Tab-separated table of C-alpha atoms in Angstrom:
chain	number	residue	atom	x	y	z
A	19	MET	CA	153.118	55.690	-126.183
A	20	ASN	CA	154.568	54.017	-129.235
A	21	GLU	CA	156.812	56.986	-129.787
A	22	THR	CA	159.970	56.082	-131.666
A	23	LEU	CA	162.948	57.602	-129.898
A	24	VAL	CA	166.192	57.678	-131.879
A	25	THR	CA	169.730	58.961	-131.339
A	26	VAL	CA	171.681	59.966	-134.436
A	27	VAL	CA	175.388	60.839	-134.451
A	28	GLY	CA	176.215	62.828	-137.581
A	29	ASN	CA	177.123	66.139	-139.174
A	30	VAL	CA	175.108	69.296	-139.826
A	31	ALA	CA	174.393	69.358	-143.570
A	32	THR	CA	172.551	72.681	-143.881
A	33	GLU	CA	172.941	75.964	-141.992
A	34	PRO	CA	170.429	75.950	-139.082
A	35	GLU	CA	167.509	78.337	-139.764
A	36	MET	CA	165.321	79.779	-137.053
A	37	ARG	CA	161.663	80.588	-137.702
A	38	THR	CA	158.466	81.241	-135.793
A	39	THR	CA	155.153	79.408	-136.215
A	40	GLU	CA	151.925	81.369	-136.715
A	41	ALA	CA	151.207	80.709	-133.044
A	42	GLY	CA	154.460	82.467	-132.153
A	43	VAL	CA	156.558	79.441	-131.222
A	44	GLY	CA	160.211	79.524	-132.282
A	45	PHE	CA	161.858	76.538	-133.950
A	46	THR	CA	165.190	75.844	-135.594
A	47	ARG	CA	165.521	73.478	-138.542
A	48	PHE	CA	168.541	71.828	-140.169
A	49	ARG	CA	169.530	68.701	-142.062
A	50	LEU	CA	171.717	66.096	-140.374
A	51	ALA	CA	173.819	63.575	-142.334
A	52	THR	CA	175.117	60.309	-140.905
A	53	THR	CA	177.308	57.688	-142.543
A	54	ALA	CA	177.588	54.290	-140.898
A	55	ARG	CA	180.964	52.601	-140.864
A	56	ARG	CA	180.930	48.865	-140.353
A	57	TRP	CA	183.658	46.356	-139.748
A	58	ASP	CA	183.946	44.181	-142.830
A	59	ALA	CA	185.137	40.869	-141.388
A	60	GLN	CA	185.921	39.380	-144.788
A	61	ARG	CA	188.138	42.271	-145.848
A	62	GLY	CA	189.445	42.956	-142.361
A	63	SER	CA	188.782	46.687	-142.586
A	64	TRP	CA	186.168	49.385	-141.930
A	65	ALA	CA	183.887	50.323	-144.804
A	66	ASP	CA	181.597	53.327	-145.271
A	67	GLY	CA	177.942	52.636	-145.873
A	68	PRO	CA	175.463	54.975	-147.611
A	69	THR	CA	174.644	58.329	-146.002
A	70	SER	CA	171.252	58.928	-144.343
A	71	PHE	CA	169.744	62.414	-144.100
A	72	TYR	CA	167.334	63.611	-141.433
A	73	THR	CA	165.428	66.880	-140.983
A	74	VAL	CA	165.913	67.967	-137.373
A	75	ARG	CA	163.557	70.427	-135.679
A	76	ALA	CA	164.263	71.938	-132.266
A	77	TRP	CA	161.642	73.990	-130.398
A	78	ARG	CA	161.533	76.869	-127.918
A	79	THR	CA	164.636	77.199	-125.673
A	80	LEU	CA	166.481	74.402	-127.469
A	81	ALA	CA	165.771	76.148	-130.798
A	82	GLY	CA	167.521	79.341	-129.681
A	83	HIS	CA	170.512	77.520	-128.215
A	84	VAL	CA	170.958	75.407	-131.349
A	85	LYS	CA	170.796	78.507	-133.571
A	86	GLU	CA	173.367	80.257	-131.380
A	87	SER	CA	175.733	77.272	-130.989
A	88	VAL	CA	175.632	75.098	-134.114
A	89	GLY	CA	177.188	75.731	-137.517
A	90	LEU	CA	177.321	73.967	-140.881
A	91	GLY	CA	179.495	70.854	-140.879
A	92	GLU	CA	179.729	70.475	-137.112
A	93	PRO	CA	179.436	66.995	-135.554
A	94	LEU	CA	176.360	66.433	-133.353
A	95	VAL	CA	174.600	63.902	-131.160
A	96	VAL	CA	170.832	64.350	-131.600
A	97	GLN	CA	168.189	62.509	-129.615
A	98	GLY	CA	164.521	62.912	-130.490
A	99	ARG	CA	161.232	61.519	-131.680
A	100	LEU	CA	161.418	60.041	-135.176
A	101	LYS	CA	158.632	60.507	-137.716
A	102	ILE	CA	158.572	59.383	-141.320
A	103	ARG	CA	156.360	61.891	-143.121
A	104	ASP	CA	154.657	61.295	-146.443
A	105	ASP	CA	153.389	64.349	-148.232
A	106	GLU	CA	152.030	65.008	-151.669
A	107	ARG	CA	152.820	68.237	-153.507
A	108	ASP	CA	151.998	68.918	-157.176
A	109	GLY	CA	151.000	65.299	-157.678
A	110	ARG	CA	154.285	63.960	-156.368
A	111	ARG	CA	154.858	62.006	-153.203
A	112	TYR	CA	157.606	63.185	-150.851
A	113	THR	CA	158.964	61.223	-147.928
A	114	ASP	CA	161.042	62.797	-145.197
A	115	ALA	CA	162.606	61.450	-142.016
A	116	GLU	CA	162.091	64.015	-139.283
A	117	ILE	CA	163.500	64.172	-135.778
A	118	GLU	CA	161.784	66.374	-133.212
A	119	ALA	CA	164.822	67.008	-131.025
A	120	VAL	CA	164.766	66.334	-127.274
A	121	ALA	CA	168.510	66.807	-126.695
A	122	VAL	CA	171.275	68.093	-128.990
A	123	GLY	CA	175.005	68.301	-128.269
A	124	HIS	CA	178.312	68.741	-130.083
A	125	ASP	CA	180.001	65.343	-130.362
A	126	LEU	CA	183.120	65.414	-128.176
A	127	ALA	CA	184.513	62.436	-130.106
A	128	ARG	CA	185.364	65.019	-132.793
A	129	GLY	CA	186.505	68.048	-130.865
A	130	VAL	CA	186.179	70.128	-127.693
A	131	SER	CA	183.424	72.451	-126.537
A	132	ARG	CA	182.990	75.166	-123.977
A	133	PHE	CA	179.561	75.239	-122.338
A	134	SER	CA	177.646	78.108	-120.701
A	135	ARG	CA	174.481	77.319	-118.822
A	136	SER	CA	171.539	79.400	-119.883
A	137	SER	CA	170.462	81.876	-117.196
A	138	LEU	CA	166.775	81.275	-117.935
B	14	MET	CA	180.409	52.941	-135.697
B	15	ASN	CA	177.841	55.680	-136.132
B	16	GLU	CA	175.189	53.083	-136.792
B	17	THR	CA	171.713	54.293	-135.926
B	18	LEU	CA	169.935	51.642	-133.918
B	19	VAL	CA	166.179	52.056	-133.558
B	20	THR	CA	163.316	50.130	-131.949
B	21	VAL	CA	159.882	50.527	-133.529
B	22	VAL	CA	156.659	49.187	-132.000
B	23	GLY	CA	153.981	48.946	-134.690
B	24	ASN	CA	151.836	46.809	-136.966
B	25	VAL	CA	152.669	44.791	-140.065
B	26	ALA	CA	151.255	46.755	-143.021
B	27	THR	CA	152.080	44.383	-145.909
B	28	GLU	CA	152.237	40.578	-146.069
B	29	PRO	CA	155.875	39.537	-145.426
B	30	GLU	CA	157.547	38.323	-148.644
B	31	MET	CA	160.584	36.076	-148.704
B	32	ARG	CA	163.147	36.301	-151.518
B	33	THR	CA	166.713	35.310	-152.272
B	34	THR	CA	169.531	37.606	-153.395
B	35	GLU	CA	171.628	36.721	-156.442
B	36	ALA	CA	174.294	35.548	-153.992
B	37	GLY	CA	171.778	33.077	-152.564
B	38	VAL	CA	171.035	34.833	-149.264
B	39	GLY	CA	167.419	34.695	-148.089
B	40	PHE	CA	165.641	37.797	-146.832
B	41	THR	CA	162.097	38.699	-145.806
B	42	ARG	CA	160.635	42.143	-146.427
B	43	PHE	CA	157.525	43.882	-145.086
B	44	ARG	CA	156.200	47.329	-144.264
B	45	LEU	CA	155.698	48.323	-140.637
B	46	ALA	CA	153.317	51.113	-139.561
B	47	THR	CA	153.524	52.942	-136.245
B	48	THR	CA	151.254	55.651	-134.864
B	49	ALA	CA	152.455	57.633	-131.878
B	50	ARG	CA	149.928	58.505	-129.208
B	51	ARG	CA	150.840	61.430	-126.987
B	52	TRP	CA	149.282	62.819	-123.858
B	53	ASP	CA	147.737	66.179	-124.696
B	54	ALA	CA	148.050	68.075	-121.412
B	55	GLN	CA	145.811	70.917	-122.569
B	56	ARG	CA	142.938	68.622	-123.555
B	57	GLY	CA	143.636	66.080	-120.815
B	58	SER	CA	143.458	63.131	-123.210
B	59	TRP	CA	145.568	60.953	-125.518
B	60	ALA	CA	145.753	61.969	-129.172
B	61	ASP	CA	146.929	60.025	-132.220
B	62	GLY	CA	149.757	61.501	-134.227
B	63	PRO	CA	150.511	60.805	-137.907
B	64	THR	CA	151.504	57.275	-138.967
B	65	SER	CA	155.112	56.488	-139.942
B	66	PHE	CA	155.932	53.662	-142.352
B	67	TYR	CA	159.173	51.675	-142.436
B	68	THR	CA	160.462	48.990	-144.811
B	69	VAL	CA	161.814	46.158	-142.641
B	70	ARG	CA	164.287	43.604	-143.990
B	71	ALA	CA	165.277	40.480	-142.075
B	72	TRP	CA	168.108	38.224	-143.246
B	73	ARG	CA	169.063	34.550	-143.086
B	74	THR	CA	167.638	32.637	-140.069
B	75	LEU	CA	165.602	35.608	-138.888
B	76	ALA	CA	164.129	35.925	-142.408
B	77	GLY	CA	162.774	32.375	-142.333
B	78	HIS	CA	161.374	32.689	-138.822
B	79	VAL	CA	159.651	35.992	-139.638
B	80	LYS	CA	158.111	34.521	-142.803
B	81	GLU	CA	156.858	31.509	-140.844
B	82	SER	CA	155.587	33.451	-137.803
B	83	VAL	CA	154.348	36.896	-138.850
B	84	GLY	CA	151.132	37.828	-140.665
B	85	LEU	CA	149.524	41.012	-141.973
B	86	GLY	CA	148.204	43.286	-139.238
B	87	GLU	CA	150.091	41.665	-136.375
B	88	PRO	CA	151.736	43.872	-133.710
B	89	LEU	CA	155.533	43.736	-133.572
B	90	VAL	CA	158.577	45.057	-131.746
B	91	VAL	CA	161.391	45.515	-134.288
B	92	GLN	CA	164.949	46.481	-133.413
B	93	GLY	CA	167.458	47.176	-136.160
B	94	ARG	CA	169.770	49.498	-138.019
B	95	LEU	CA	167.999	52.503	-139.546
B	96	LYS	CA	168.867	53.832	-142.993
B	97	ILE	CA	167.179	56.625	-144.905
B	98	ARG	CA	167.655	55.759	-148.573
B	99	ASP	CA	167.390	58.215	-151.418
B	100	ASP	CA	166.965	56.748	-154.879
B	101	GLU	CA	166.138	58.153	-158.256
B	102	ARG	CA	163.986	56.223	-160.703
B	103	ASP	CA	162.563	57.628	-163.946
B	104	GLY	CA	163.674	61.123	-162.995
B	105	ARG	CA	161.889	61.047	-159.676
B	106	ARG	CA	163.443	60.995	-156.239
B	107	TYR	CA	162.261	58.383	-153.781
B	108	THR	CA	163.022	58.343	-150.069
B	109	ASP	CA	162.508	55.281	-147.926
B	110	ALA	CA	163.129	54.575	-144.249
B	111	GLU	CA	164.600	51.091	-143.986
B	112	ILE	CA	165.282	48.958	-140.930
B	113	GLU	CA	167.709	46.074	-141.230
B	114	ALA	CA	166.263	43.944	-138.438
B	115	VAL	CA	168.412	42.619	-135.598
B	116	ALA	CA	165.545	41.312	-133.444
B	117	VAL	CA	161.818	40.957	-134.169
B	118	GLY	CA	159.079	39.793	-131.785
B	119	HIS	CA	155.277	39.800	-131.490
B	120	ASP	CA	154.286	42.557	-129.049
B	121	LEU	CA	152.846	40.882	-125.937
B	122	ALA	CA	151.148	44.159	-124.998
B	123	ARG	CA	148.582	43.199	-127.662
B	124	GLY	CA	148.176	39.445	-127.272
B	125	VAL	CA	149.799	36.148	-126.362
B	126	SER	CA	152.346	34.056	-128.250
B	127	ARG	CA	153.636	30.520	-128.124
B	128	PHE	CA	157.350	30.187	-128.873
B	129	SER	CA	159.345	27.237	-130.218
B	130	ARG	CA	163.098	27.472	-130.239
B	131	SER	CA	164.641	26.704	-133.599
B	132	SER	CA	166.522	23.391	-133.630
B	133	LEU	CA	169.255	24.853	-135.871
C	30	MET	CA	161.069	63.999	-120.217
C	31	ASN	CA	164.569	62.695	-119.628
C	32	GLU	CA	163.253	59.153	-119.535
C	33	THR	CA	165.858	56.620	-120.545
C	34	LEU	CA	164.357	54.213	-123.043
C	35	VAL	CA	166.299	51.019	-123.653
C	36	THR	CA	165.877	47.881	-125.737
C	37	VAL	CA	167.522	44.716	-124.434
C	38	VAL	CA	167.779	41.458	-126.400
C	39	GLY	CA	168.433	38.565	-124.009
C	40	ASN	CA	167.167	35.462	-122.238
C	41	VAL	CA	164.736	34.985	-119.372
C	42	ALA	CA	166.843	34.081	-116.309
C	43	THR	CA	164.099	33.493	-113.710
C	44	GLU	CA	160.576	32.099	-114.045
C	45	PRO	CA	158.169	35.074	-114.511
C	46	GLU	CA	156.098	35.676	-111.352
C	47	MET	CA	152.805	37.524	-111.319
C	48	ARG	CA	151.707	39.549	-108.303
C	49	THR	CA	149.268	42.292	-107.376
C	50	THR	CA	150.092	45.611	-105.716
C	51	GLU	CA	148.168	46.752	-102.639
C	52	ALA	CA	146.232	49.026	-104.964
C	53	GLY	CA	145.149	45.970	-106.929
C	54	VAL	CA	147.306	46.416	-110.030
C	55	GLY	CA	148.802	43.256	-111.508
C	56	PHE	CA	152.448	43.043	-112.514
C	57	THR	CA	154.810	40.340	-113.710
C	58	ARG	CA	158.494	40.309	-112.765
C	59	PHE	CA	161.459	38.351	-114.122
C	60	ARG	CA	165.220	38.646	-114.577
C	61	LEU	CA	166.638	39.086	-118.074
C	62	ALA	CA	170.239	38.190	-118.962
C	63	THR	CA	172.100	39.543	-121.976
C	64	THR	CA	175.614	38.754	-123.172
C	65	ALA	CA	177.170	41.024	-125.762
C	66	ARG	CA	179.234	39.453	-128.485
C	67	ARG	CA	181.697	41.746	-130.215
C	68	TRP	CA	183.856	41.331	-133.256
C	69	ASP	CA	187.462	41.149	-132.109
C	70	ALA	CA	189.343	42.644	-135.044
C	71	GLN	CA	192.745	41.600	-133.732
C	72	ARG	CA	191.785	37.945	-133.348
C	73	GLY	CA	189.420	37.918	-136.312
C	74	SER	CA	186.622	36.258	-134.359
C	75	TRP	CA	183.566	36.964	-132.179
C	76	ALA	CA	184.104	37.050	-128.432
C	77	ASP	CA	181.585	36.932	-125.575
C	78	GLY	CA	181.621	39.814	-123.155
C	79	PRO	CA	180.334	39.732	-119.538
C	80	THR	CA	176.627	39.078	-118.893
C	81	SER	CA	174.336	41.897	-117.720
C	82	PHE	CA	171.212	41.187	-115.655
C	83	TYR	CA	168.072	43.319	-115.543
C	84	THR	CA	164.900	43.104	-113.463
C	85	VAL	CA	161.968	43.488	-115.853
C	86	ARG	CA	158.506	44.509	-114.647
C	87	ALA	CA	155.428	44.429	-116.882
C	88	TRP	CA	152.124	45.942	-115.780
C	89	ARG	CA	148.414	45.343	-116.351
C	90	THR	CA	147.527	43.689	-119.694
C	91	LEU	CA	151.173	43.195	-120.642
C	92	ALA	CA	151.761	41.507	-117.254
C	93	GLY	CA	149.104	38.867	-117.906
C	94	HIS	CA	150.268	38.203	-121.469
C	95	VAL	CA	153.901	37.854	-120.368
C	96	LYS	CA	152.937	35.443	-117.580
C	97	GLU	CA	150.885	33.377	-120.034
C	98	SER	CA	153.445	33.400	-122.878
C	99	VAL	CA	156.986	33.524	-121.484
C	100	GLY	CA	159.014	30.735	-119.845
C	101	LEU	CA	162.441	30.383	-118.270
C	102	GLY	CA	165.296	30.455	-120.769
C	103	GLU	CA	163.300	31.900	-123.656
C	104	PRO	CA	164.862	34.618	-125.844
C	105	LEU	CA	163.161	38.041	-125.682
C	106	VAL	CA	163.255	41.571	-127.040
C	107	VAL	CA	162.282	43.971	-124.239
C	108	GLN	CA	161.765	47.689	-124.658
C	109	GLY	CA	161.130	49.883	-121.632
C	110	ARG	CA	162.119	52.658	-119.275
C	111	LEU	CA	165.429	52.041	-117.538
C	112	LYS	CA	165.984	52.904	-113.870
C	113	ILE	CA	169.044	52.238	-111.765
C	114	ARG	CA	167.741	51.821	-108.231
C	115	ASP	CA	169.816	52.182	-105.084
C	116	ASP	CA	168.343	50.746	-101.922
C	117	GLU	CA	169.639	50.106	-98.480
C	118	ARG	CA	168.555	47.051	-96.525
C	119	ASP	CA	170.112	45.878	-93.250
C	120	GLY	CA	172.887	48.433	-93.588
C	121	ARG	CA	173.885	47.252	-97.038
C	122	ARG	CA	173.535	49.091	-100.283
C	123	TYR	CA	171.873	47.296	-103.167
C	124	THR	CA	171.866	48.463	-106.771
C	125	ASP	CA	169.492	47.060	-109.351
C	126	ALA	CA	168.905	47.824	-113.022
C	127	GLU	CA	165.167	47.805	-113.640
C	128	ILE	CA	163.224	47.978	-116.874
C	129	GLU	CA	159.584	48.991	-116.754
C	130	ALA	CA	158.488	47.198	-119.915
C	131	VAL	CA	156.655	48.999	-122.714
C	132	ALA	CA	156.838	46.165	-125.256
C	133	VAL	CA	157.987	42.543	-124.918
C	134	GLY	CA	158.280	39.912	-127.657
C	135	HIS	CA	159.887	36.524	-128.293
C	136	ASP	CA	163.002	37.045	-130.406
C	137	LEU	CA	162.352	35.503	-133.828
C	138	ALA	CA	166.106	35.387	-134.471
C	139	ARG	CA	166.063	32.309	-132.174
C	140	GLY	CA	162.854	30.509	-133.093
C	141	VAL	CA	159.278	30.787	-134.326
C	142	SER	CA	156.164	32.001	-132.518
C	143	ARG	CA	152.429	31.751	-133.005
C	144	PHE	CA	150.543	34.889	-131.988
C	145	SER	CA	146.918	35.330	-130.876
C	146	ARG	CA	145.579	38.824	-130.506
C	147	SER	CA	143.954	39.466	-127.153
C	148	SER	CA	140.187	39.868	-127.431
C	149	LEU	CA	140.182	42.663	-124.830
D	28	MET	CA	175.662	41.611	-131.611
D	29	ASN	CA	173.259	41.859	-128.686
D	30	GLU	CA	174.962	45.007	-127.540
D	31	THR	CA	172.666	47.257	-125.544
D	32	LEU	CA	172.976	50.804	-126.805
D	33	VAL	CA	171.530	53.506	-124.583
D	34	THR	CA	171.273	57.288	-124.621
D	35	VAL	CA	171.114	59.057	-121.258
D	36	VAL	CA	170.383	62.768	-120.801
D	37	GLY	CA	171.580	63.893	-117.379
D	38	ASN	CA	174.077	65.828	-115.283
D	39	VAL	CA	177.703	65.174	-114.411
D	40	ALA	CA	177.734	64.040	-110.750
D	41	THR	CA	181.500	63.657	-110.161
D	42	GLU	CA	184.463	65.568	-111.562
D	43	PRO	CA	185.738	63.690	-114.669
D	44	GLU	CA	189.043	61.906	-113.928
D	45	MET	CA	191.491	60.853	-116.609
D	46	ARG	CA	193.695	57.778	-116.176
D	47	THR	CA	195.758	55.398	-118.223
D	48	THR	CA	195.436	51.608	-118.339
D	49	GLU	CA	198.493	49.393	-117.867
D	50	ALA	CA	198.510	48.957	-121.623
D	51	GLY	CA	198.837	52.732	-121.984
D	52	VAL	CA	195.317	53.562	-123.146
D	53	GLY	CA	193.788	56.738	-121.760
D	54	PHE	CA	190.258	56.836	-120.402
D	55	THR	CA	188.101	59.353	-118.571
D	56	ARG	CA	185.568	58.307	-115.950
D	57	PHE	CA	182.689	60.174	-114.296
D	58	ARG	CA	179.288	59.559	-112.752
D	59	LEU	CA	176.155	60.735	-114.591
D	60	ALA	CA	172.827	61.371	-112.803
D	61	THR	CA	169.462	61.437	-114.545
D	62	THR	CA	166.043	62.158	-113.080
D	63	ALA	CA	162.991	61.276	-115.156
D	64	ARG	CA	160.081	63.663	-115.123
D	65	ARG	CA	156.758	62.188	-116.131
D	66	TRP	CA	153.381	63.725	-116.825
D	67	ASP	CA	151.023	62.717	-114.035
D	68	ALA	CA	147.663	62.647	-115.781
D	69	GLN	CA	145.694	62.315	-112.560
D	70	ARG	CA	147.310	65.358	-110.948
D	71	GLY	CA	147.668	67.287	-114.178
D	72	SER	CA	151.310	68.141	-113.525
D	73	TRP	CA	154.892	66.935	-114.042
D	74	ALA	CA	156.440	64.866	-111.267
D	75	ASP	CA	160.071	63.940	-110.608
D	76	GLY	CA	160.895	60.272	-110.405
D	77	PRO	CA	163.891	58.719	-108.612
D	78	THR	CA	167.423	59.540	-109.815
D	79	SER	CA	169.505	56.928	-111.655
D	80	PHE	CA	173.304	56.985	-111.556
D	81	TYR	CA	175.626	55.627	-114.252
D	82	THR	CA	179.413	55.269	-114.409
D	83	VAL	CA	180.516	56.625	-117.798
D	84	ARG	CA	183.848	55.705	-119.336
D	85	ALA	CA	185.233	57.404	-122.455
D	86	TRP	CA	188.322	56.097	-124.242
D	87	ARG	CA	191.199	57.478	-126.314
D	88	THR	CA	190.415	60.722	-128.218
D	89	LEU	CA	186.972	61.032	-126.657
D	90	ALA	CA	188.563	60.646	-123.193
D	91	GLY	CA	190.827	63.646	-123.725
D	92	HIS	CA	188.084	65.835	-125.172
D	93	VAL	CA	185.702	64.982	-122.315
D	94	LYS	CA	188.386	65.777	-119.720
D	95	GLU	CA	189.108	69.093	-121.429
D	96	SER	CA	185.471	70.112	-122.001
D	97	VAL	CA	183.246	68.731	-119.229
D	98	GLY	CA	182.890	69.948	-115.641
D	99	LEU	CA	180.954	68.889	-112.552
D	100	GLY	CA	177.215	69.619	-112.765
D	101	GLU	CA	177.114	70.196	-116.524
D	102	PRO	CA	174.212	68.740	-118.547
D	103	LEU	CA	175.159	66.031	-121.063
D	104	VAL	CA	173.779	63.720	-123.714
D	105	VAL	CA	175.696	60.426	-123.537
D	106	GLN	CA	175.302	57.561	-125.987
D	107	GLY	CA	177.101	54.276	-125.384
D	108	ARG	CA	177.073	50.578	-124.676
D	109	LEU	CA	175.362	49.676	-121.415
D	110	LYS	CA	176.719	46.997	-119.085
D	111	ILE	CA	175.405	46.010	-115.669
D	112	ARG	CA	178.439	44.766	-113.759
D	113	ASP	CA	178.317	42.535	-110.702
D	114	ASP	CA	181.466	42.369	-108.617
D	115	GLU	CA	182.303	40.951	-105.244
D	116	ARG	CA	184.731	42.692	-102.923
D	117	ASP	CA	185.326	41.752	-99.278
D	118	GLY	CA	182.418	39.343	-99.369
D	119	ARG	CA	179.967	41.959	-100.575
D	120	ARG	CA	178.240	42.117	-103.920
D	121	TYR	CA	178.413	45.374	-105.839
D	122	THR	CA	176.324	46.226	-108.865
D	123	ASP	CA	177.152	49.086	-111.182
D	124	ALA	CA	175.555	50.400	-114.368
D	125	GLU	CA	178.339	51.328	-116.773
D	126	ILE	CA	178.199	53.145	-120.087
D	127	GLU	CA	181.128	52.805	-122.460
D	128	ALA	CA	180.636	56.094	-124.280
D	129	VAL	CA	180.377	56.304	-128.069
D	130	ALA	CA	179.316	59.960	-128.254
D	131	VAL	CA	179.127	62.666	-125.579
D	132	GLY	CA	177.856	66.235	-125.948
D	133	HIS	CA	176.726	69.169	-123.813
D	134	ASP	CA	172.920	69.307	-123.855
D	135	LEU	CA	171.887	72.448	-125.726
D	136	ALA	CA	168.453	72.270	-124.088
D	137	ARG	CA	170.215	73.717	-121.012
D	138	GLY	CA	172.671	76.216	-122.426
D	139	VAL	CA	174.947	77.185	-125.306
D	140	SER	CA	178.286	75.739	-126.374
D	141	ARG	CA	181.183	76.780	-128.559
D	142	PHE	CA	182.783	73.910	-130.477
D	143	SER	CA	186.314	73.551	-131.881
D	144	ARG	CA	187.063	70.629	-134.114
D	145	SER	CA	190.072	68.642	-133.053
D	146	SER	CA	192.985	69.036	-135.464
D	147	LEU	CA	193.973	65.382	-135.067
């Protein structure tokens, strides 16, 4: 309820890293960059907007498949739950836009992919 | 292209303020807070997650209608283009999640509203 | 999991009707029409696309508030779970796009609204 | 404006077919099936809901990459513009839910993929 579901189409901005929580649950984390292009009706051309960065976390089975499949710079479609986190460290406030991934795929608008279904 | 469209259901966290850009375009700005509630299958109950805050900007006609209709604490549905902005001021980095509103409405899950179509 | 969440901005195409299921749960049903307008870069102008119709159902508290607040022709923002239903009646196949509403609000891009929080 | 953007996570239900319009533009078409699973709090278990079917169309570069990469039964994430089309043929009314794809990717929640960026 009141979850904010978002789909971001962008590029992998940091090498995906896989870790394990203290409870033994695996997750993979990477940064995703997206730059909106909008039609500028006055100029009659497309224009790039500013780039937005998200921290994406994938869990369990998805975490392993992302680690195995996704490399730096690759184009992705990511759907997940969006959270804007505010933290304070050393007296400074940090804000981060996080996506807890539900589905992740290579964006076929930018290339081709070969898929193998997991046997699990 | 590559725009990130998002719909957030939440509450107005700051009194909406209306301003005008140097080019003479009116906009209304407010903060929106949303708290996800998720079903905790292990406990068998709903649990509140952390609260996410967004800066919402509405432009032109929508700006005026939001200023006239929306007050602090009211529940809203906001659809718009999401941008994660990184700025630096005084040597510090600031991150903000902004929504450029496309549609805004009072959430009828929380109360009733009476609507009057604009004559313009 | 795998729910398809959608937000539709459109107009109420049939008078909302409230009913009660055999189990005694109240719901309100109406049709919602939306017409996309896209920038036609070749012509340099906006063009209307075809109109899409959805059947929207709201349940429980939201059902009562929608019935009390929403009239034919009014502009709405509707967020909910999308289902494409295929039925057969009298040897014919019927397809319907249904939205089980999560949040519904009058679209302030088209007018102003006065909100009263429900006391329940 | 007023476009309805949707993201569907599902499985390819018909073999993707590539064609060319009279104007010489290539597109690929396939059916996508999605079945929502929801947590049933009363039973304490997940339950399958009904299956929804969409007709997905991809255009130009995306069309070719989808044709080359995607096979029957594979799991996908599809983002695009949703249209509910009503047609009449032979005195019967047909309704179809169409997605004009913006981004398509194999869902890494279900397997692994190897991506090659298009050289074009």
